[in-house]
CSV table of C-alpha atoms in Angstrom, one decimal:
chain,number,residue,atom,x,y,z
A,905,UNK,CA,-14.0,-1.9,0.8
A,906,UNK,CA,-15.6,-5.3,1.2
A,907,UNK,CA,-17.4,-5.7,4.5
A,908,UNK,CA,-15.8,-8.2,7.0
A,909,UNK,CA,-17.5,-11.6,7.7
A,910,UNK,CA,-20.0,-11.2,10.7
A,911,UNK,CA,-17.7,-14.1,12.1
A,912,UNK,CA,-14.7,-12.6,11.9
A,913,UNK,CA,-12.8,-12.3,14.9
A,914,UNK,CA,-9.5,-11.3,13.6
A,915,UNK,CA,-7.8,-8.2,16.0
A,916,UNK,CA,-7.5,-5.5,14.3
A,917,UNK,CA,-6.2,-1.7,14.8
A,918,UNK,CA,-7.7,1.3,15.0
A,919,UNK,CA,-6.1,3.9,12.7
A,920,UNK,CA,-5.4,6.0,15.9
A,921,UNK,CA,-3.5,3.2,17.6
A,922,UNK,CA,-2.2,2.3,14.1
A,923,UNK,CA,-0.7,5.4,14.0
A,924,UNK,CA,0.4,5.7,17.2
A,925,UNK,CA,2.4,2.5,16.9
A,926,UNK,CA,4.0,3.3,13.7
A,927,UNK,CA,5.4,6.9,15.0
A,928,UNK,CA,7.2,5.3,18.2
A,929,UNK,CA,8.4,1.4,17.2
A,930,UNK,CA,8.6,2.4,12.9
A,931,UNK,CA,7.6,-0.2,10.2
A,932,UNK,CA,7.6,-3.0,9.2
A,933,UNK,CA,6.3,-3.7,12.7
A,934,UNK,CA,4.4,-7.1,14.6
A,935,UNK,CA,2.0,-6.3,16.8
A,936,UNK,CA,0.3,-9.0,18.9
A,937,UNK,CA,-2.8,-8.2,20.6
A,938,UNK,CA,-2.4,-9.8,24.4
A,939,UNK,CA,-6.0,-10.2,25.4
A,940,UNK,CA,-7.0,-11.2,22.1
A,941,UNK,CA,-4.3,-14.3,22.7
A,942,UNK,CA,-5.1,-15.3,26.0
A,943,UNK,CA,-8.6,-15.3,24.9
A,944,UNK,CA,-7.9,-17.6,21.7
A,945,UNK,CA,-6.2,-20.0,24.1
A,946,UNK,CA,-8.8,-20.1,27.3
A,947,UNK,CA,-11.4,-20.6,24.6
A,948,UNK,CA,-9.5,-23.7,22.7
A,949,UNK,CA,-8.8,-25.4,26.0
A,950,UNK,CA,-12.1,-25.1,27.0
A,951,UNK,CA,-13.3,-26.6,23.9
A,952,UNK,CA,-10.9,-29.1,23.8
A,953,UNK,CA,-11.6,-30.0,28.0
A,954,UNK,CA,-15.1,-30.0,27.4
A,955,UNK,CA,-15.0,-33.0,25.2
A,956,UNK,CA,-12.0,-34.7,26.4
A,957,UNK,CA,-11.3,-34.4,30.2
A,958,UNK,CA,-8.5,-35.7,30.5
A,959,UNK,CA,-6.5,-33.5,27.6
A,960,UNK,CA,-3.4,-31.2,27.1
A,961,UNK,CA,-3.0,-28.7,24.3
A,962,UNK,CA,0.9,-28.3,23.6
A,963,UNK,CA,1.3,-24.4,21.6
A,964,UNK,CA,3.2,-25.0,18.5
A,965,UNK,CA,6.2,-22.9,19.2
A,966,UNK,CA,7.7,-22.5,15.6
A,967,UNK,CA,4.4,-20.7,14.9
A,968,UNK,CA,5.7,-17.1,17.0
A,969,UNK,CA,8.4,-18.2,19.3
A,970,UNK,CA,9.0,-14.4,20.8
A,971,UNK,CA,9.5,-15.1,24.4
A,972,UNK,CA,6.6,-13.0,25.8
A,973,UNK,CA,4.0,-15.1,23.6
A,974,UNK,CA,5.4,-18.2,25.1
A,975,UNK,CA,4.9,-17.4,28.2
A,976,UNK,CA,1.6,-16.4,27.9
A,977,UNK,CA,0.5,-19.6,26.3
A,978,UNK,CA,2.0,-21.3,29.2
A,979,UNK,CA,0.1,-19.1,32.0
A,980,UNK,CA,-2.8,-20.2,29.9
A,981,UNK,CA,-1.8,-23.4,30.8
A,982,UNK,CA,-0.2,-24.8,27.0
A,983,UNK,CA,2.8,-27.1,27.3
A,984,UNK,CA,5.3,-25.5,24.6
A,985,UNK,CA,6.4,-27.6,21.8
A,986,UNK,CA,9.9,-27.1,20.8
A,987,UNK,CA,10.9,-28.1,17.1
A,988,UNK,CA,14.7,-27.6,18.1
A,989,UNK,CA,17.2,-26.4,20.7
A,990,UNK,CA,16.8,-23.4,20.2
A,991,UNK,CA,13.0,-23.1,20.6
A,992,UNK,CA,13.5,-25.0,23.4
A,993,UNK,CA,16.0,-22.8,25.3
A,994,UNK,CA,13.2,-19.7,24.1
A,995,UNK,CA,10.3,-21.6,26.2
A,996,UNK,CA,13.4,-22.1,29.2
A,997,UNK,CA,14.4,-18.8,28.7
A,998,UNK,CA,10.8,-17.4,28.9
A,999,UNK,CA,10.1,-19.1,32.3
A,1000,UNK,CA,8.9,-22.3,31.0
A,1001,UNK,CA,9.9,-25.3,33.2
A,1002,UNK,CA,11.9,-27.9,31.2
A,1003,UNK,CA,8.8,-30.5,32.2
A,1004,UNK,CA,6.6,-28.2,30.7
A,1005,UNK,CA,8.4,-28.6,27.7
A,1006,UNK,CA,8.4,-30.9,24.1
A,1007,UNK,CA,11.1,-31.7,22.1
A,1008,UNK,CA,10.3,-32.4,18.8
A,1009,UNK,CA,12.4,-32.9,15.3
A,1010,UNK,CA,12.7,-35.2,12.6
A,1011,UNK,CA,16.4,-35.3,12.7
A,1012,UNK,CA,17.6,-34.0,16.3
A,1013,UNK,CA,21.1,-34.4,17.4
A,1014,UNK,CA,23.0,-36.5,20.3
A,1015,UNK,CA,23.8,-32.9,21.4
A,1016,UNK,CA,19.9,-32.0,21.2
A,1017,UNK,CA,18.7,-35.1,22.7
A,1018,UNK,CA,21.3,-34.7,25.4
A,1019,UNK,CA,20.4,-31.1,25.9
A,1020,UNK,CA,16.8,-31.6,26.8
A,1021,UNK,CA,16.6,-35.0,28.7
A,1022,UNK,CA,19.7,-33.1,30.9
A,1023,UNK,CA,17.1,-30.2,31.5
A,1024,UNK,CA,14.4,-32.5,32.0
A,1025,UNK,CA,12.0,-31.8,29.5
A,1026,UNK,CA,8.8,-33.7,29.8
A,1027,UNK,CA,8.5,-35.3,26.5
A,1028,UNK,CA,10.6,-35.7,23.6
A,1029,UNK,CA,9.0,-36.8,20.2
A,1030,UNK,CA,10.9,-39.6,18.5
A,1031,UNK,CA,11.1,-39.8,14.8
A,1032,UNK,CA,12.9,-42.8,14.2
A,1033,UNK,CA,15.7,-46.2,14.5
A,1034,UNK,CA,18.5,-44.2,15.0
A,1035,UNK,CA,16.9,-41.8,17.4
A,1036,UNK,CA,15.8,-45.2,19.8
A,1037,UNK,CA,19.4,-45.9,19.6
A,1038,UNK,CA,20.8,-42.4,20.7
A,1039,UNK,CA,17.9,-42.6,23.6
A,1040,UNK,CA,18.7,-46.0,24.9
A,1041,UNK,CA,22.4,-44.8,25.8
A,1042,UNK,CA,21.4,-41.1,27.2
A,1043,UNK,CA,18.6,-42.0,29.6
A,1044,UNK,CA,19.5,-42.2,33.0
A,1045,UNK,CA,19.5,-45.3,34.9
A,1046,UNK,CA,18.3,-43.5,38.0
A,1047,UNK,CA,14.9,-42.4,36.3
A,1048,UNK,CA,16.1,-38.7,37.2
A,1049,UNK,CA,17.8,-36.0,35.2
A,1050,UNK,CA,20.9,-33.7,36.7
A,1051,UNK,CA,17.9,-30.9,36.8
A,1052,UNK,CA,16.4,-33.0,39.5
A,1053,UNK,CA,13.0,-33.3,36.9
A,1054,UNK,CA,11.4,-36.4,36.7
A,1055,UNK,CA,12.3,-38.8,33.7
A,1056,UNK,CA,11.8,-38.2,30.6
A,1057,UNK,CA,9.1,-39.8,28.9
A,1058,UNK,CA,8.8,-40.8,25.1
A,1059,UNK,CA,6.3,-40.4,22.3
A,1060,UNK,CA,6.6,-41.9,19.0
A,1061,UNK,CA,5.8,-39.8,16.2
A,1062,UNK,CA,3.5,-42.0,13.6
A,1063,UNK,CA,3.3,-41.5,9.6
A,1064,UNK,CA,-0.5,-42.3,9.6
A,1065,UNK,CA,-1.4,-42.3,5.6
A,1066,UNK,CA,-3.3,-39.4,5.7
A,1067,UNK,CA,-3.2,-36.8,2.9
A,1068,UNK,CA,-4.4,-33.7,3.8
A,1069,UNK,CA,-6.5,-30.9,2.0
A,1070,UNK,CA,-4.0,-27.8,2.2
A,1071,UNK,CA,-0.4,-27.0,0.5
A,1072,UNK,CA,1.5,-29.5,-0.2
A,1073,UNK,CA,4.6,-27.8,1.5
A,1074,UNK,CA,2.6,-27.8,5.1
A,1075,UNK,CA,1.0,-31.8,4.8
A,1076,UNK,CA,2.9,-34.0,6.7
A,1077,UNK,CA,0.7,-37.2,7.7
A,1078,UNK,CA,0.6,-38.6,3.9
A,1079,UNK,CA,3.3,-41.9,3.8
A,1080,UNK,CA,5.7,-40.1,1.8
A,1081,UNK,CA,6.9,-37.7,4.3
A,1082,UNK,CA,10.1,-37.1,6.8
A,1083,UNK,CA,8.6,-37.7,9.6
A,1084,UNK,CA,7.9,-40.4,12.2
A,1085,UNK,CA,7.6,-43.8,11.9
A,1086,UNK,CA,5.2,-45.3,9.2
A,1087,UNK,CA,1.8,-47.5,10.2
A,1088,UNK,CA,1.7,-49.5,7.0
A,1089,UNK,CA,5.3,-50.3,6.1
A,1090,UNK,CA,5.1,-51.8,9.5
A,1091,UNK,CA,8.0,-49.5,11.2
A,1092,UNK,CA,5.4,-48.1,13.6
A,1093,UNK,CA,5.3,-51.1,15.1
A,1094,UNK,CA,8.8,-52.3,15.0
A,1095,UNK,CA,9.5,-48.9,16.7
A,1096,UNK,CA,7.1,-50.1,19.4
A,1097,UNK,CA,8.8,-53.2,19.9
A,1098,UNK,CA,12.0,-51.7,20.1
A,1099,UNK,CA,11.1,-49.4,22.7
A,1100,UNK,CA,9.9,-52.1,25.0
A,1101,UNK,CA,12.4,-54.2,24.2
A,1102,UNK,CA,14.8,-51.6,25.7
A,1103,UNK,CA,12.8,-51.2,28.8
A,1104,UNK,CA,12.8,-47.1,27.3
A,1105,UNK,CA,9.5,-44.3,29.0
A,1106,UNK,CA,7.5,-44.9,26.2
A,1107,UNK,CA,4.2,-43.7,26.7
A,1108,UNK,CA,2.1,-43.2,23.5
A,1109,UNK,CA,2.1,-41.8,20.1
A,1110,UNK,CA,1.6,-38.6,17.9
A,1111,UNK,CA,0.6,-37.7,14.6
A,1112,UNK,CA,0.7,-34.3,12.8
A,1113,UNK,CA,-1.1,-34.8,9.3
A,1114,UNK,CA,-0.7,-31.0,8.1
A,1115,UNK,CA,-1.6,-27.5,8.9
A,1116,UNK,CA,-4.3,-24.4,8.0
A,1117,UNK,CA,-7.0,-27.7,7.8
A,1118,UNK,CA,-10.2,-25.8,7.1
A,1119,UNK,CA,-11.7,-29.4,6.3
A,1120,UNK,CA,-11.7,-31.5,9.6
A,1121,UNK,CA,-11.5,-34.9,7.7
A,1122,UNK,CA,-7.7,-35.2,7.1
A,1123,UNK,CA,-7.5,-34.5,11.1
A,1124,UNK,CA,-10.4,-37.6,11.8
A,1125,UNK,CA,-9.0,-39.7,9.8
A,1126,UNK,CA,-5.5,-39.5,11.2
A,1127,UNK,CA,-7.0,-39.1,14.9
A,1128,UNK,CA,-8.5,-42.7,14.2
A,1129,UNK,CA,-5.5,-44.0,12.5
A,1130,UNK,CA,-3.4,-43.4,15.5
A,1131,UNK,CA,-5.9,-44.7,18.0
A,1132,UNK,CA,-6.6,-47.6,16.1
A,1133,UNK,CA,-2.9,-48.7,16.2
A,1134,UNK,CA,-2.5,-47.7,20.2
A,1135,UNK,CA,-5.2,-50.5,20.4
A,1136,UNK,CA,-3.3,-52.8,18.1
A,1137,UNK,CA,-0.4,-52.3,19.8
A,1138,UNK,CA,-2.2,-53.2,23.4
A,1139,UNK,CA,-3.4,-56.5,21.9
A,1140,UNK,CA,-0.2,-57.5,20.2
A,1141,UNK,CA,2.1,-56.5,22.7
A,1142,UNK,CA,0.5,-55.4,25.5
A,1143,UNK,CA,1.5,-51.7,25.4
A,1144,UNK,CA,-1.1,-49.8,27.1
A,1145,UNK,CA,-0.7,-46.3,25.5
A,1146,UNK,CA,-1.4,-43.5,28.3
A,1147,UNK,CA,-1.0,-40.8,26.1
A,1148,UNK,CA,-2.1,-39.4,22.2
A,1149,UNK,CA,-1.3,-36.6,20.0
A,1150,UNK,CA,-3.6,-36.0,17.5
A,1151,UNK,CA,-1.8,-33.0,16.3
A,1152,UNK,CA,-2.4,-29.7,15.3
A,1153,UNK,CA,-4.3,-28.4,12.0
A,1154,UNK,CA,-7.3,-26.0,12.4
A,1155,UNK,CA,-7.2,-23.1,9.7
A,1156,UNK,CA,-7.6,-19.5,10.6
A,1157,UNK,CA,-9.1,-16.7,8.3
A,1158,UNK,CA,-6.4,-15.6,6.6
A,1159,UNK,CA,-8.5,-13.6,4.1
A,1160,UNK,CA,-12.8,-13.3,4.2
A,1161,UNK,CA,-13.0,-15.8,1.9
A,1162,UNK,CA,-11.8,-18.5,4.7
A,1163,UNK,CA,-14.2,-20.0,6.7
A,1164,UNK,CA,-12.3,-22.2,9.4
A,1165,UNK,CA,-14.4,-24.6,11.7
A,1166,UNK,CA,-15.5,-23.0,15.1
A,1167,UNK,CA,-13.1,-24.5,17.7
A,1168,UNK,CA,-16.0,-26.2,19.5
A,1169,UNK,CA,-16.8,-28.4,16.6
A,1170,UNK,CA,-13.5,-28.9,15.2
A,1171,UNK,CA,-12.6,-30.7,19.0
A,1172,UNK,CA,-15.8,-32.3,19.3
A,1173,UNK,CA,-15.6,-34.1,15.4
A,1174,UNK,CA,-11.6,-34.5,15.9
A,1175,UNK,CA,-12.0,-36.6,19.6
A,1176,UNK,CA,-15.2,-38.0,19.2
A,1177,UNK,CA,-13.6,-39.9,16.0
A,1178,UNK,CA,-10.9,-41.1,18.7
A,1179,UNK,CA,-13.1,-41.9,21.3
A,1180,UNK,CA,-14.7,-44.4,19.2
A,1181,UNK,CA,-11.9,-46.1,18.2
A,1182,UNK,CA,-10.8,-46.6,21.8
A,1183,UNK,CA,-14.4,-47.9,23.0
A,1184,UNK,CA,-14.0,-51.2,24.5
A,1185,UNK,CA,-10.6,-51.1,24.5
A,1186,UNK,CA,-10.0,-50.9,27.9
A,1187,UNK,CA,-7.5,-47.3,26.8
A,1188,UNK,CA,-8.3,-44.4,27.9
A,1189,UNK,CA,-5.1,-42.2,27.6
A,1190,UNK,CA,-4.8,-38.5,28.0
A,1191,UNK,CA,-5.4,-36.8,24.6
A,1192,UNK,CA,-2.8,-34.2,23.4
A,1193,UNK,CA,-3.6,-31.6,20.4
A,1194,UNK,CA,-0.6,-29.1,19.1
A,1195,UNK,CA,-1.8,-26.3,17.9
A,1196,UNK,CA,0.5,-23.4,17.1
A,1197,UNK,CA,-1.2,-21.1,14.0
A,1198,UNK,CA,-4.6,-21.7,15.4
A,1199,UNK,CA,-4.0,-20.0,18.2
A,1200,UNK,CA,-2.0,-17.1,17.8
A,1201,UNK,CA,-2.2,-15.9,14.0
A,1202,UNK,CA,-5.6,-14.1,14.5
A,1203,UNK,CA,-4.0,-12.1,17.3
A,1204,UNK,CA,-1.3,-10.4,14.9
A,1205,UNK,CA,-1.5,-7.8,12.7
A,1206,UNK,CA,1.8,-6.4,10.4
A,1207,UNK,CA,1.7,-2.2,10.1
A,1208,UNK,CA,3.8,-1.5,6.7
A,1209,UNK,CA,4.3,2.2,5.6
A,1210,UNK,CA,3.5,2.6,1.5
A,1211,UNK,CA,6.3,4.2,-0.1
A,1212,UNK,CA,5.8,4.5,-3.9
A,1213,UNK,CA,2.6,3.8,-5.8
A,1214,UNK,CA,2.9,3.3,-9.9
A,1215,UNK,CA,0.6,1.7,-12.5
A,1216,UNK,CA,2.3,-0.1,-15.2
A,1217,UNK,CA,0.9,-2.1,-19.0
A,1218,UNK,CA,0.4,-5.4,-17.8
A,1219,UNK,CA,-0.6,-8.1,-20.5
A,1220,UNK,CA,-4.1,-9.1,-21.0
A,1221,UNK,CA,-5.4,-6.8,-17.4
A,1222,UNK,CA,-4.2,-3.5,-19.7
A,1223,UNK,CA,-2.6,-2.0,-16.8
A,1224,UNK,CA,-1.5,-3.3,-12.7
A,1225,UNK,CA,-0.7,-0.8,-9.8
A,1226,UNK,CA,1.5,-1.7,-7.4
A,1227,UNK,CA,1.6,-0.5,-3.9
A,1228,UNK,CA,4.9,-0.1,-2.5
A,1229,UNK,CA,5.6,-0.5,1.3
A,1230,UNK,CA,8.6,-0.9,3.3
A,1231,UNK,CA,9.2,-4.4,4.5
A,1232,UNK,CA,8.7,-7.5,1.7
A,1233,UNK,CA,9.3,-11.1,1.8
A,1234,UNK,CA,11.7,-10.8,4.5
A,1235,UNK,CA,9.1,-10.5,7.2
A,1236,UNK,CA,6.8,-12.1,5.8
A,1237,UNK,CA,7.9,-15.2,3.2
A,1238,UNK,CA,4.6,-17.3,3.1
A,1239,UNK,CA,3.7,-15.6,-0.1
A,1240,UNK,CA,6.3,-16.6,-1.8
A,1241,UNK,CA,7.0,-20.2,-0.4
A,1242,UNK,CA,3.5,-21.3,-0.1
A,1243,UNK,CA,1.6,-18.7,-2.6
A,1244,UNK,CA,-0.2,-17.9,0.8
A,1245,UNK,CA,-2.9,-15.0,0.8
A,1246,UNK,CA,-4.0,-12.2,3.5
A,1247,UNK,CA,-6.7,-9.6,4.4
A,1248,UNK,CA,-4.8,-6.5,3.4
A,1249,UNK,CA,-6.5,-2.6,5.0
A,1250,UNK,CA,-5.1,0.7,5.0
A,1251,UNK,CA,-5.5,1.6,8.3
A,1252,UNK,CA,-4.0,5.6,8.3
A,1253,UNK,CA,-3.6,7.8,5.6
A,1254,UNK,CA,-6.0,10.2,3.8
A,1255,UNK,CA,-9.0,7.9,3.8
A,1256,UNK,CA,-10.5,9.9,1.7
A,1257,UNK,CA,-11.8,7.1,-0.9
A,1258,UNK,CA,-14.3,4.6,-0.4
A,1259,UNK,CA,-14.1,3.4,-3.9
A,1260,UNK,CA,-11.9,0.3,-4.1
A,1261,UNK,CA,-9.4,-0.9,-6.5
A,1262,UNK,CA,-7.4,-3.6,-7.1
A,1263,UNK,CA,-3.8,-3.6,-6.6
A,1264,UNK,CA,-0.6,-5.5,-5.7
A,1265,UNK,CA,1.2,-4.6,-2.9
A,1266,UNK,CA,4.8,-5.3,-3.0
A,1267,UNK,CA,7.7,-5.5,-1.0
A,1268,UNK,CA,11.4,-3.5,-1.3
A,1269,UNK,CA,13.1,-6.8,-1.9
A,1270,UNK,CA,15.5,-7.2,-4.9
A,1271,UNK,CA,13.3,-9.6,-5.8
A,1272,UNK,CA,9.4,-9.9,-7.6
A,1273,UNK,CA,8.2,-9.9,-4.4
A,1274,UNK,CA,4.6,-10.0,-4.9
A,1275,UNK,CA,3.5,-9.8,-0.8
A,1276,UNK,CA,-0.2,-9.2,-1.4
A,1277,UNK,CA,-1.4,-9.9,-5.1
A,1278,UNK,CA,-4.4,-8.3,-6.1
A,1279,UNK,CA,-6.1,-7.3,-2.8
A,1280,UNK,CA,-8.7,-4.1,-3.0
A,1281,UNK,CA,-7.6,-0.7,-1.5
A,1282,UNK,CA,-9.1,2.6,-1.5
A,1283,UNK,CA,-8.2,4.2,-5.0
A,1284,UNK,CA,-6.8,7.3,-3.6
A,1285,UNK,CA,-4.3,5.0,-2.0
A,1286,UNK,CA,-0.6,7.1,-1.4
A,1287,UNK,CA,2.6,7.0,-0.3
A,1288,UNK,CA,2.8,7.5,3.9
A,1289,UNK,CA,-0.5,5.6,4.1
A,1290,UNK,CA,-0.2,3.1,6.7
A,1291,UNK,CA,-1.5,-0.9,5.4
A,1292,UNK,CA,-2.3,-3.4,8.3
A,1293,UNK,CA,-2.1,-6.9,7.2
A,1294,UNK,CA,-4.0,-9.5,9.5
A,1295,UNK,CA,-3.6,-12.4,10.7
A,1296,UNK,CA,0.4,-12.0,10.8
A,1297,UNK,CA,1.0,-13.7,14.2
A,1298,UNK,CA,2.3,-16.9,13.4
A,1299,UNK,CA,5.1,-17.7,11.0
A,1300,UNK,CA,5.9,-13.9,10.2
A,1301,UNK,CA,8.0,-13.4,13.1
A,1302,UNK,CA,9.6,-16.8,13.1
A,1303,UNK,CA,10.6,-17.0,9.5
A,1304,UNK,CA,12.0,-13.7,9.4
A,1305,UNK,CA,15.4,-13.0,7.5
A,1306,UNK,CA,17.8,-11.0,7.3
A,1307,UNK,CA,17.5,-11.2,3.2
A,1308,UNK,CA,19.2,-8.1,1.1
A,1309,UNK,CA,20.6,-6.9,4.3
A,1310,UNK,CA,16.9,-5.9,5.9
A,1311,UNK,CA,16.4,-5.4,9.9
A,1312,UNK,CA,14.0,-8.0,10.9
A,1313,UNK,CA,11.1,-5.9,12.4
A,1314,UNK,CA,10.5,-5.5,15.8
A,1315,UNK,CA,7.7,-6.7,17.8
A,1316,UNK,CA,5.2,-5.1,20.1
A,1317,UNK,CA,2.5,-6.3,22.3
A,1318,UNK,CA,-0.6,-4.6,23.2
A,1319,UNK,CA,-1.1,-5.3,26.8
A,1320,UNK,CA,-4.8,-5.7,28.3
A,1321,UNK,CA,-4.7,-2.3,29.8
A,1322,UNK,CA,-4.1,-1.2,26.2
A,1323,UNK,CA,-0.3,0.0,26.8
A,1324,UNK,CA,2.4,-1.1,23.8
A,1325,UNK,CA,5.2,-2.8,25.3
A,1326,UNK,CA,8.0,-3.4,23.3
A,1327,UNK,CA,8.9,-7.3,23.6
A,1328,UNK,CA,11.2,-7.9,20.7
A,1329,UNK,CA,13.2,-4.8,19.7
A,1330,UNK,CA,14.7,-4.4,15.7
A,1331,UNK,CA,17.6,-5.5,14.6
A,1332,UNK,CA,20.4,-3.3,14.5
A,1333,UNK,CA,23.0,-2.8,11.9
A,1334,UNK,CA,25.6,-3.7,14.1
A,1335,UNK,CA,24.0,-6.9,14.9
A,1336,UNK,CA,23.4,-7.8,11.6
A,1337,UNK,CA,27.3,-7.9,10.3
A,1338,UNK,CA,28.6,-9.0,14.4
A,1339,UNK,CA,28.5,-12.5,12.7
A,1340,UNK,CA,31.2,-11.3,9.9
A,1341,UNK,CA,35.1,-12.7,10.1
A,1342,UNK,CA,37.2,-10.5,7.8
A,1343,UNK,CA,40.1,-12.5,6.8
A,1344,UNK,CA,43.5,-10.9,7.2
A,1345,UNK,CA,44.6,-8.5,3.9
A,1346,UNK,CA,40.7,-8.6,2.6
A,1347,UNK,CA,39.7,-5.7,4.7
């Protein structure tokens, strides 16, 4: 097996624990390592802080929305970023206060709008004209929400112009995209103006120009965009901006062969690229960064069980094996919608081999599904070996599916005393067809 970077600081299992884990909760299982979380989070802030004083680091919440991992990122002090009603009930339902809270969506509802500034959620994201419009009439008058919160405030989401170096399906700061208001076509400003016009809470703006960003410039670039408009927008209009999201983005080591940027120079390139901008300006607003993936991927890990292992003629390779286990694409689509890659290890099993061999490890799925294509395992590699895949903590758990009828897994967190507490349990058959209406005479 290939040696692990000396950087890499990916949680891991032992095959003991592995084992363990796998006997009492089953597979396909999530396991999220708490200490190594909190630690991931203290450690970004700090960077983050140390560069920009006056900062707040919102957690991604569509990254691993599982109750107990939002409320850790908010004892770590993370405002949680909703993407829709029902992440936002999750953060409310985790112990989250509402003005702790974002709301954030490029096509939220009266009903959603209604829902959060009721609850008095601190921030809600707005994405465009007809979302100004739904705000102007459901803001109260009194500058107080029913939940006895203070108001609301708003944040306009900008389109920057910013193309990003990652998949194209995760790039979302380049002008042809669905979100947020565009600087060059001149709606960013317009949005601006109509805001003010109304007398609506805005305080700033926020940009998002992709995700897994293992090149900083995309991030700069869209960092200076934004700020260089707030400044724009002072001197045109007088809007003094008080607060700036510069987004999320930083890559994680998904496999050796990724090399993300250490957190204290990705936050020292990413605001000191701001900071200039803003020099002189006579702005200096709180700086926001929304992170999800960066900080909670490296502290998951997936446990499959391999079923059953065949070799088969494959065209111009002579022959492929493929590894068998028992979960697939339904706990784990990246593969498939973004041809994503991980650091597969058997973790439990014989163990007896040392020589490596390259394989594809597949799901059940009455599909291809090609989870893991050619990733080295021991050769001796056998059915009731256990494979832990890394770096499974964010978008694993909240993309999973109920596809081909499978129980989405269920999750487990390794508390800092070591103990596995059970924090999201597996579907159940009986949960998966409550949803069915049998109309009369079919049944």
């Amino acid at each position: 097996m290939t040696a692990a970077p000396v950087s890499d600081t990916r949680f891991r299992l032992s095959a003991a624990v592995a084992q363990e884990l796998a006997t009492r909760f089953d597979t396909p299982l999530y396991v999220i390592d708490e200490a190594h979380l909190r630690a991931r989070i203290r450690e970004y802030i700090g960077a983050f802080r140390a560069v920009a004083p006056k900062c707040e680091l919102s957690f991604a919440s569509k990254a691993n929305s599982t109750l107990a991992v939002l409320a850790i990122a908010y004892q770590e002090g993370c405002v949680i970023d909703a993407a829709s009603e029902g992440e936002l009930r999750a953060a409310l339902a985790a112990g989250v206060p509402a003005n702790r809270c974002h709301s954030h969506g490029n096509n939220k509802t009266e009903g959603e709008l209604h829902y959060g500034i009721e609850h008095g959620v601190g921030q809600i994201i707005v994405d465009h004209f007809g979302e100004i419009e739904m705000l102007k009439d459901l803001t109260p008058s009194s500058g107080t929400n029913r939940s006895g919160e203070g108001e609301t405030k708003f944040v306009l989401r900008l389109a920057p112009g910013v193309d990003p170096i990652t998949h194209a399906k995760i790039s979302t700061g380049q002008a042809d995209t669905k979100f947020g208001f565009n600087i060059v076509d001149g709606s960013a400003e317009r949005a601006t103006k109509r805001c003010l016009e109304l007398g609506l809470p805005l305080i700033g703006y926020h940009c998002h120009v992709g995700s897994q960003l293992l090149d900083p410039e995309a991030q700069r670039s869209g960092g200076e965009l934004v700020a260089r408009f707030a400044v724009e927008m002072m001197n045109r209009h007088g809007f003094a901006a008080t607060y700036l999201n510069l987004g999320g983005g930083l890559g994680v080591r998904y496999t050796d062969a990724d090399e993300p940027m250490p957190v204290s120079e990705y936050n020292r390139l990413v605001v000191e690229s701001v900071r200039k901008v803003l020099e002189g300006s006579g702005l200096d607003p709180v700086l926001g960064q929304e992170p999800g993936r960066a900080l909670v991927a490296e502290s998951g890990v997936t446990l499959y069980r391999v079923g059953v292992v065949k070799t088969v003629p494959a065209k111009e390779i002579g022959t492929r094996t493929y590894v068998c286990v028992d979960g697939g694409l339904s706990d784990n689509p990246r593969p498939a919608l973004y041809g994503s890659h991980y650091t597969v290890e058997r973790v439990s099993g014989t163990l007896g081999s040392q020589v490596g061999s390259r394989v594809t490890v597949s799901g059940k799925h009455c599909e291809s599904d090609k989870l893991f294509e050619d990733v080295e395992l021991p050769g001796d590699v056998a059915a009731g070996d256990r494979l832990q895949v890394l770096c499974t903590g964010a978008y694993n758990s909240s993309m999973a599916s109920n596809y081909n009828r499978y129980p989405r897994p269920a999750t487990v967190l390794l508390r800092q005393n070591g103990e596995p507490a059970l924090v999201q349990r597996r579907d159940t058959w009986n949960e998966m067809l409550a949803r069915e209406v049998m109309p009369e005479g079919l049944a």
